[in-house]
Amino acid sequence: MKTLKELTRPNIWALKPYSSARDEYSGKEASVFLDANENPYNAPNNRYPDPLQGELKRKIAPVKKVFPAQIFLGNGSDEAIDLMFRAFCRPGVDNVVAVEPTYGMYLVCAEVNDVEYRNVKLDADFQFKADDMLAAADGNTKLMFLCSPNNPTGNNLDRKEILSLLERFEGLVIVDEAYSDFSDEPSFLTELERYPNLVVLQTFSKAWGCAAIRLGMAFASSDIIGILNKIKYPYNINRLTQEEAIRMMEQHYQVKQWVKSLLEERGRMIEEFKKLKCCCYVYPTDANFFLAKVSDAKKIYDYLVDNGIIVRNRTNVTLCHNCLRITIGTRPENDALLEALKQY
Ligand SMILES: *Cc1c(COP(=O)(O)O)cnc(C)c1O
């Protein structure tokens, strides 16, 4: 791996972050706060929230088996993705490599930041080779994005190839695990100690049932996390979100229950889909959704919309011609979809 200094944009490396009132004084003992121009009335929303979310990180750390200093919290994982570009990629100079098809935000963030985006097409089994990613890279490649389980294909990417990339790529490898709660494979969090160039993304938006609170997590070396903390907005996670996430961490057994029933429903849905006349193929999945190749994605999508049921039409995505992406819902929701498709 190149040194972090070599990988970081020089202006970011040199940056002295904005120092907020809550950064300069963060102790708990004081009782009179006249430092941040807040209104003394309307507690508790009158006060700025903890800029580094200490209490929440101390709750997350033991569950994820990392140190609090290895956690960055963002306004969704999308914030962490954007900050990776802003921290490491010089606009108009550096580039990133990702597999195709994959989550659309990597490309959007690349374009917003004027960073070249190079993609490597997955094979017919939606798998990739580290060799192909490295062949697409050059001396200015700073980041590689791997989403596993991948969106929209649903499958885990080959672990051996990810590890090979971590061994051989000189820049940072971002493994987006938004759906890993639904997979039997171990998280890459266990590899953080071995690979200083690894960044793992997870989110409260999927298995944790908290898409509305906008909370994403990045896990990496404390040096990488320090750079993200330096450039984020000072109060990027609001108090309501921090409080709700702390509440969720205290009942994380509930998440296990949700995952268990969603996986049961997933098994049932896939079996039922295979029997449908309009379904040609169901791709293997490790996520809370599956990709199905159907006779005519556009017509079936429109038909479902007319019946008040929304799925994701992925027919225009590379390798996904005539594919619909189906999220697993509650049993009645899933039954409504199956009933409608039986009538189609
Ligand atoms: C849904 C999803 C996310 C989550 O994004 P948030 O901003 O945390 O809601 C991240 N990555 C992938 C691949 C996703 O599908």
Short mmCIF file of N, CA, C and O in Angstrom, two decimals, residues 218-305:
data_model
loop_
_atom_site.label_atom_id
_atom_site.label_comp_id
_atom_site.label_asym_id
_atom_site.label_seq_id
_atom_site.Cartn_x
_atom_site.Cartn_y
_atom_site.Cartn_z
N ALA A 218 -18.63 3.84 8.32
CA ALA A 218 -17.42 3.39 7.63
C ALA A 218 -16.46 2.92 8.70
O ALA A 218 -16.30 3.56 9.75
N PHE A 219 -15.83 1.76 8.46
CA PHE A 219 -14.86 1.19 9.39
C PHE A 219 -13.52 1.09 8.67
O PHE A 219 -13.46 0.61 7.53
N ALA A 220 -12.46 1.55 9.32
CA ALA A 220 -11.13 1.51 8.70
C ALA A 220 -10.10 1.76 9.79
O ALA A 220 -10.45 1.84 10.98
N SER A 221 -8.83 1.91 9.39
CA SER A 221 -7.80 2.26 10.37
C SER A 221 -8.16 3.61 10.98
O SER A 221 -8.83 4.44 10.36
N SER A 222 -7.69 3.85 12.21
CA SER A 222 -8.00 5.13 12.84
C SER A 222 -7.40 6.30 12.06
O SER A 222 -7.92 7.41 12.10
N ASP A 223 -6.33 6.05 11.30
CA ASP A 223 -5.75 7.12 10.47
C ASP A 223 -6.70 7.54 9.34
O ASP A 223 -6.89 8.73 9.07
N ILE A 224 -7.27 6.54 8.67
CA ILE A 224 -8.23 6.86 7.59
C ILE A 224 -9.46 7.53 8.18
O ILE A 224 -9.95 8.54 7.66
N ILE A 225 -9.97 6.99 9.30
CA ILE A 225 -11.15 7.58 9.93
C ILE A 225 -10.86 9.03 10.34
O ILE A 225 -11.71 9.92 10.20
N GLY A 226 -9.65 9.29 10.81
CA GLY A 226 -9.27 10.65 11.20
C GLY A 226 -9.38 11.63 10.03
O GLY A 226 -9.80 12.78 10.21
N ILE A 227 -9.01 11.16 8.83
CA ILE A 227 -9.11 12.04 7.66
C ILE A 227 -10.57 12.34 7.32
O ILE A 227 -10.94 13.49 7.05
N LEU A 228 -11.44 11.31 7.39
CA LEU A 228 -12.87 11.54 7.11
C LEU A 228 -13.46 12.49 8.15
O LEU A 228 -14.24 13.39 7.80
N ASN A 229 -13.09 12.30 9.41
CA ASN A 229 -13.61 13.18 10.47
C ASN A 229 -13.18 14.63 10.26
O ASN A 229 -13.89 15.56 10.60
N LYS A 230 -11.99 14.78 9.71
CA LYS A 230 -11.44 16.13 9.53
C LYS A 230 -12.23 16.91 8.48
O LYS A 230 -12.35 18.13 8.58
N ILE A 231 -12.78 16.22 7.47
CA ILE A 231 -13.43 16.96 6.38
C ILE A 231 -14.95 16.92 6.41
O ILE A 231 -15.60 17.59 5.62
N LYS A 232 -15.54 16.14 7.31
CA LYS A 232 -17.01 16.09 7.37
C LYS A 232 -17.56 17.42 7.90
O LYS A 232 -16.82 18.20 8.50
N TYR A 233 -18.86 17.65 7.66
CA TYR A 233 -19.50 18.79 8.31
C TYR A 233 -19.43 18.57 9.82
O TYR A 233 -19.57 17.44 10.29
N PRO A 234 -19.24 19.67 10.60
CA PRO A 234 -19.02 19.48 12.03
C PRO A 234 -20.11 18.67 12.74
O PRO A 234 -19.81 17.81 13.56
N TYR A 235 -21.36 18.95 12.43
CA TYR A 235 -22.46 18.26 13.14
C TYR A 235 -23.25 17.41 12.16
O TYR A 235 -24.46 17.60 11.99
N ASN A 236 -22.57 16.47 11.50
CA ASN A 236 -23.22 15.76 10.39
C ASN A 236 -24.31 14.77 10.84
O ASN A 236 -25.18 14.44 10.06
N ILE A 237 -24.26 14.33 12.11
CA ILE A 237 -25.29 13.42 12.59
C ILE A 237 -26.10 14.14 13.67
O ILE A 237 -25.59 14.47 14.73
N ASN A 238 -27.38 14.37 13.37
CA ASN A 238 -28.18 15.17 14.30
C ASN A 238 -28.52 14.38 15.58
O ASN A 238 -28.36 13.17 15.64
N ARG A 239 -29.01 15.11 16.58
CA ARG A 239 -29.24 14.49 17.89
C ARG A 239 -30.32 13.40 17.84
O ARG A 239 -30.20 12.34 18.47
N LEU A 240 -31.38 13.66 17.06
CA LEU A 240 -32.48 12.68 17.00
C LEU A 240 -31.97 11.37 16.43
O LEU A 240 -32.33 10.28 16.90
N THR A 241 -31.12 11.46 15.42
CA THR A 241 -30.55 10.26 14.81
C THR A 241 -29.64 9.53 15.78
O THR A 241 -29.71 8.30 15.92
N GLN A 242 -28.78 10.27 16.46
CA GLN A 242 -27.87 9.62 17.41
C GLN A 242 -28.67 8.89 18.49
O GLN A 242 -28.36 7.76 18.86
N GLU A 243 -29.71 9.56 18.98
CA GLU A 243 -30.50 8.96 20.06
C GLU A 243 -31.23 7.70 19.60
O GLU A 243 -31.25 6.68 20.28
N GLU A 244 -31.82 7.79 18.41
CA GLU A 244 -32.55 6.64 17.89
C GLU A 244 -31.59 5.47 17.62
O GLU A 244 -31.93 4.31 17.88
N ALA A 245 -30.40 5.77 17.12
CA ALA A 245 -29.44 4.70 16.83
C ALA A 245 -28.97 4.05 18.12
O ALA A 245 -28.78 2.83 18.18
N ILE A 246 -28.79 4.84 19.18
CA ILE A 246 -28.41 4.27 20.48
C ILE A 246 -29.51 3.33 20.96
O ILE A 246 -29.25 2.21 21.41
N ARG A 247 -30.76 3.74 20.78
CA ARG A 247 -31.89 2.90 21.16
C ARG A 247 -31.87 1.59 20.35
O ARG A 247 -32.10 0.51 20.89
N MET A 248 -31.59 1.70 19.06
CA MET A 248 -31.54 0.49 18.22
C MET A 248 -30.42 -0.45 18.65
O MET A 248 -30.58 -1.66 18.64
N MET A 249 -29.26 0.13 19.01
CA MET A 249 -28.13 -0.73 19.41
C MET A 249 -28.48 -1.53 20.66
O MET A 249 -27.99 -2.63 20.86
N GLU A 250 -29.35 -0.94 21.50
CA GLU A 250 -29.72 -1.64 22.72
C GLU A 250 -30.71 -2.78 22.46
O GLU A 250 -30.95 -3.60 23.33
N GLN A 251 -31.29 -2.82 21.29
CA GLN A 251 -32.20 -3.95 20.98
C GLN A 251 -31.77 -4.62 19.68
O GLN A 251 -32.60 -4.91 18.80
N HIS A 252 -30.45 -4.87 19.56
CA HIS A 252 -30.01 -5.42 18.28
C HIS A 252 -30.43 -6.87 18.07
O HIS A 252 -30.35 -7.38 16.97
N TYR A 253 -30.95 -7.52 19.12
CA TYR A 253 -31.54 -8.86 18.93
C TYR A 253 -32.75 -8.79 18.00
O TYR A 253 -33.06 -9.73 17.28
N GLN A 254 -33.45 -7.64 18.03
CA GLN A 254 -34.61 -7.45 17.16
C GLN A 254 -34.21 -7.55 15.67
O GLN A 254 -34.94 -8.10 14.85
N VAL A 255 -33.03 -7.02 15.36
CA VAL A 255 -32.55 -7.06 13.98
C VAL A 255 -32.36 -8.51 13.54
O VAL A 255 -32.73 -8.89 12.42
N LYS A 256 -31.81 -9.33 14.42
CA LYS A 256 -31.63 -10.77 14.11
C LYS A 256 -32.96 -11.43 13.75
O LYS A 256 -33.05 -12.24 12.84
N GLN A 257 -34.01 -11.07 14.52
CA GLN A 257 -35.34 -11.63 14.26
C GLN A 257 -35.85 -11.21 12.89
O GLN A 257 -36.38 -12.01 12.13
N TRP A 258 -35.71 -9.91 12.58
CA TRP A 258 -36.15 -9.42 11.26
C TRP A 258 -35.42 -10.16 10.15
O TRP A 258 -36.03 -10.60 9.18
N VAL A 259 -34.10 -10.29 10.33
CA VAL A 259 -33.31 -10.94 9.28
C VAL A 259 -33.78 -12.38 9.08
O VAL A 259 -33.97 -12.84 7.97
N LYS A 260 -34.01 -13.07 10.20
CA LYS A 260 -34.44 -14.47 10.13
C LYS A 260 -35.74 -14.59 9.35
O LYS A 260 -35.86 -15.41 8.44
N SER A 261 -36.72 -13.75 9.67
CA SER A 261 -37.99 -13.92 8.94
C SER A 261 -37.88 -13.45 7.49
O SER A 261 -38.53 -14.03 6.61
N LEU A 262 -37.05 -12.45 7.24
CA LEU A 262 -36.89 -12.01 5.83
C LEU A 262 -36.21 -13.11 5.01
O LEU A 262 -36.54 -13.32 3.83
N LEU A 263 -35.26 -13.83 5.63
CA LEU A 263 -34.59 -14.90 4.90
C LEU A 263 -35.56 -16.06 4.62
O LEU A 263 -35.53 -16.66 3.55
N GLU A 264 -36.45 -16.33 5.57
CA GLU A 264 -37.47 -17.36 5.32
C GLU A 264 -38.37 -16.94 4.16
O GLU A 264 -38.64 -17.74 3.25
N GLU A 265 -38.81 -15.70 4.20
CA GLU A 265 -39.65 -15.19 3.12
C GLU A 265 -38.91 -15.19 1.78
O GLU A 265 -39.49 -15.46 0.74
N ARG A 266 -37.62 -14.89 1.83
CA ARG A 266 -36.82 -14.89 0.60
C ARG A 266 -36.82 -16.28 -0.04
O ARG A 266 -37.03 -16.43 -1.24
N GLY A 267 -36.63 -17.31 0.79
CA GLY A 267 -36.63 -18.68 0.28
C GLY A 267 -37.96 -19.03 -0.37
O GLY A 267 -38.02 -19.59 -1.46
N ARG A 268 -39.02 -18.64 0.33
CA ARG A 268 -40.36 -18.94 -0.20
C ARG A 268 -40.62 -18.20 -1.51
O ARG A 268 -41.11 -18.77 -2.48
N MET A 269 -40.26 -16.90 -1.54
CA MET A 269 -40.50 -16.08 -2.74
C MET A 269 -39.76 -16.64 -3.95
O MET A 269 -40.29 -16.67 -5.06
N ILE A 270 -38.53 -17.08 -3.74
CA ILE A 270 -37.74 -17.57 -4.87
C ILE A 270 -38.37 -18.84 -5.42
O ILE A 270 -38.53 -19.00 -6.64
N GLU A 271 -38.81 -19.73 -4.52
CA GLU A 271 -39.48 -20.95 -4.99
C GLU A 271 -40.74 -20.61 -5.78
O GLU A 271 -40.99 -21.17 -6.84
N GLU A 272 -41.52 -19.67 -5.26
CA GLU A 272 -42.77 -19.30 -5.94
C GLU A 272 -42.50 -18.61 -7.27
O GLU A 272 -43.22 -18.82 -8.25
N PHE A 273 -41.45 -17.79 -7.31
CA PHE A 273 -41.12 -17.10 -8.56
C PHE A 273 -40.75 -18.08 -9.66
O PHE A 273 -41.11 -17.90 -10.82
N LYS A 274 -40.04 -19.14 -9.26
CA LYS A 274 -39.61 -20.12 -10.27
C LYS A 274 -40.80 -20.80 -10.94
O LYS A 274 -40.69 -21.27 -12.06
N LYS A 275 -41.95 -20.83 -10.24
CA LYS A 275 -43.14 -21.46 -10.82
C LYS A 275 -43.93 -20.52 -11.74
O LYS A 275 -44.84 -20.96 -12.44
N LEU A 276 -43.63 -19.23 -11.69
CA LEU A 276 -44.43 -18.26 -12.47
C LEU A 276 -44.13 -18.38 -13.96
O LEU A 276 -42.97 -18.51 -14.36
N LYS A 277 -45.18 -18.29 -14.76
CA LYS A 277 -44.99 -18.38 -16.23
C LYS A 277 -44.13 -17.25 -16.76
O LYS A 277 -43.35 -17.42 -17.68
N CYS A 278 -44.27 -16.04 -16.15
CA CYS A 278 -43.54 -14.88 -16.67
C CYS A 278 -42.09 -14.83 -16.19
O CYS A 278 -41.34 -13.94 -16.58
N CYS A 279 -41.69 -15.77 -15.33
CA CYS A 279 -40.33 -15.73 -14.78
C CYS A 279 -39.43 -16.72 -15.51
O CYS A 279 -39.73 -17.93 -15.57
N CYS A 280 -38.31 -16.21 -16.05
CA CYS A 280 -37.39 -17.08 -16.79
C CYS A 280 -36.29 -17.62 -15.89
O CYS A 280 -35.81 -18.73 -16.07
N TYR A 281 -35.83 -16.81 -14.93
CA TYR A 281 -34.68 -17.22 -14.11
C TYR A 281 -34.62 -16.36 -12.85
O TYR A 281 -34.89 -15.16 -12.90
N VAL A 282 -34.27 -16.98 -11.75
CA VAL A 282 -34.01 -16.23 -10.51
C VAL A 282 -32.53 -16.37 -10.18
O VAL A 282 -32.03 -17.49 -10.05
N TYR A 283 -31.83 -15.26 -10.07
CA TYR A 283 -30.40 -15.31 -9.76
C TYR A 283 -30.19 -15.61 -8.27
O TYR A 283 -30.99 -15.17 -7.44
N PRO A 284 -29.12 -16.33 -7.94
CA PRO A 284 -28.82 -16.59 -6.53
C PRO A 284 -28.60 -15.26 -5.78
O PRO A 284 -28.05 -14.31 -6.36
N THR A 285 -29.01 -15.22 -4.53
CA THR A 285 -28.88 -13.97 -3.78
C THR A 285 -28.39 -14.19 -2.36
O THR A 285 -28.66 -15.23 -1.77
N ASP A 286 -27.65 -13.23 -1.84
CA ASP A 286 -27.22 -13.21 -0.44
C ASP A 286 -27.76 -11.97 0.27
O ASP A 286 -27.24 -11.58 1.31
N ALA A 287 -28.77 -11.34 -0.33
CA ALA A 287 -29.27 -10.06 0.19
C ALA A 287 -30.76 -10.15 0.50
O ALA A 287 -31.37 -11.21 0.38
N ASN A 288 -31.39 -9.01 0.86
CA ASN A 288 -32.83 -9.01 1.14
C ASN A 288 -33.62 -8.66 -0.12
O ASN A 288 -34.68 -8.04 -0.04
N PHE A 289 -33.05 -9.01 -1.26
CA PHE A 289 -33.74 -8.81 -2.55
C PHE A 289 -33.21 -9.86 -3.49
O PHE A 289 -32.20 -10.53 -3.21
N PHE A 290 -33.89 -10.03 -4.60
CA PHE A 290 -33.35 -10.92 -5.62
C PHE A 290 -33.64 -10.34 -7.00
O PHE A 290 -34.53 -9.51 -7.17
N LEU A 291 -32.83 -10.77 -7.94
CA LEU A 291 -32.95 -10.32 -9.31
C LEU A 291 -33.62 -11.46 -10.08
O LEU A 291 -33.19 -12.61 -9.98
N ALA A 292 -34.69 -11.13 -10.81
CA ALA A 292 -35.38 -12.15 -11.60
C ALA A 292 -35.41 -11.73 -13.06
O ALA A 292 -35.74 -10.57 -13.37
N LYS A 293 -35.03 -12.64 -13.93
CA LYS A 293 -35.18 -12.38 -15.37
C LYS A 293 -36.59 -12.80 -15.76
O LYS A 293 -37.03 -13.91 -15.44
N VAL A 294 -37.29 -11.89 -16.41
CA VAL A 294 -38.70 -12.14 -16.74
C VAL A 294 -38.92 -12.00 -18.25
O VAL A 294 -38.01 -11.58 -18.98
N SER A 295 -40.11 -12.36 -18.69
CA SER A 295 -40.38 -12.37 -20.13
C SER A 295 -40.32 -10.96 -20.72
O SER A 295 -39.80 -10.77 -21.82
N ASP A 296 -40.85 -9.97 -20.00
CA ASP A 296 -40.84 -8.60 -20.51
C ASP A 296 -40.86 -7.63 -19.32
O ASP A 296 -41.94 -7.31 -18.79
N ALA A 297 -39.69 -7.18 -18.90
CA ALA A 297 -39.56 -6.41 -17.66
C ALA A 297 -40.41 -5.14 -17.69
O ALA A 297 -41.08 -4.80 -16.71
N LYS A 298 -40.40 -4.44 -18.82
CA LYS A 298 -41.11 -3.15 -18.89
C LYS A 298 -42.63 -3.36 -18.73
O LYS A 298 -43.29 -2.66 -17.95
N LYS A 299 -43.15 -4.35 -19.47
CA LYS A 299 -44.61 -4.60 -19.41
C LYS A 299 -45.02 -5.05 -18.02
O LYS A 299 -46.05 -4.62 -17.50
N ILE A 300 -44.22 -5.93 -17.43
CA ILE A 300 -44.58 -6.47 -16.11
C ILE A 300 -44.45 -5.37 -15.05
O ILE A 300 -45.28 -5.23 -14.16
N TYR A 301 -43.41 -4.55 -15.18
CA TYR A 301 -43.24 -3.43 -14.25
C TYR A 301 -44.48 -2.51 -14.30
O TYR A 301 -45.06 -2.18 -13.26
N ASP A 302 -44.89 -2.14 -15.53
CA ASP A 302 -46.05 -1.25 -15.69
C ASP A 302 -47.33 -1.89 -15.15
O ASP A 302 -48.15 -1.22 -14.51
N TYR A 303 -47.48 -3.18 -15.43
CA TYR A 303 -48.66 -3.91 -14.95
C TYR A 303 -48.70 -3.88 -13.41
O TYR A 303 -49.75 -3.64 -12.81
N LEU A 304 -47.55 -4.08 -12.78
CA LEU A 304 -47.51 -4.08 -11.32
C LEU A 304 -47.81 -2.69 -10.76
O LEU A 304 -48.54 -2.55 -9.77
N VAL A 305 -47.27 -1.66 -11.41
CA VAL A 305 -47.55 -0.29 -10.97
C VAL A 305 -49.06 -0.03 -11.02
O VAL A 305 -49.64 0.51 -10.07
#
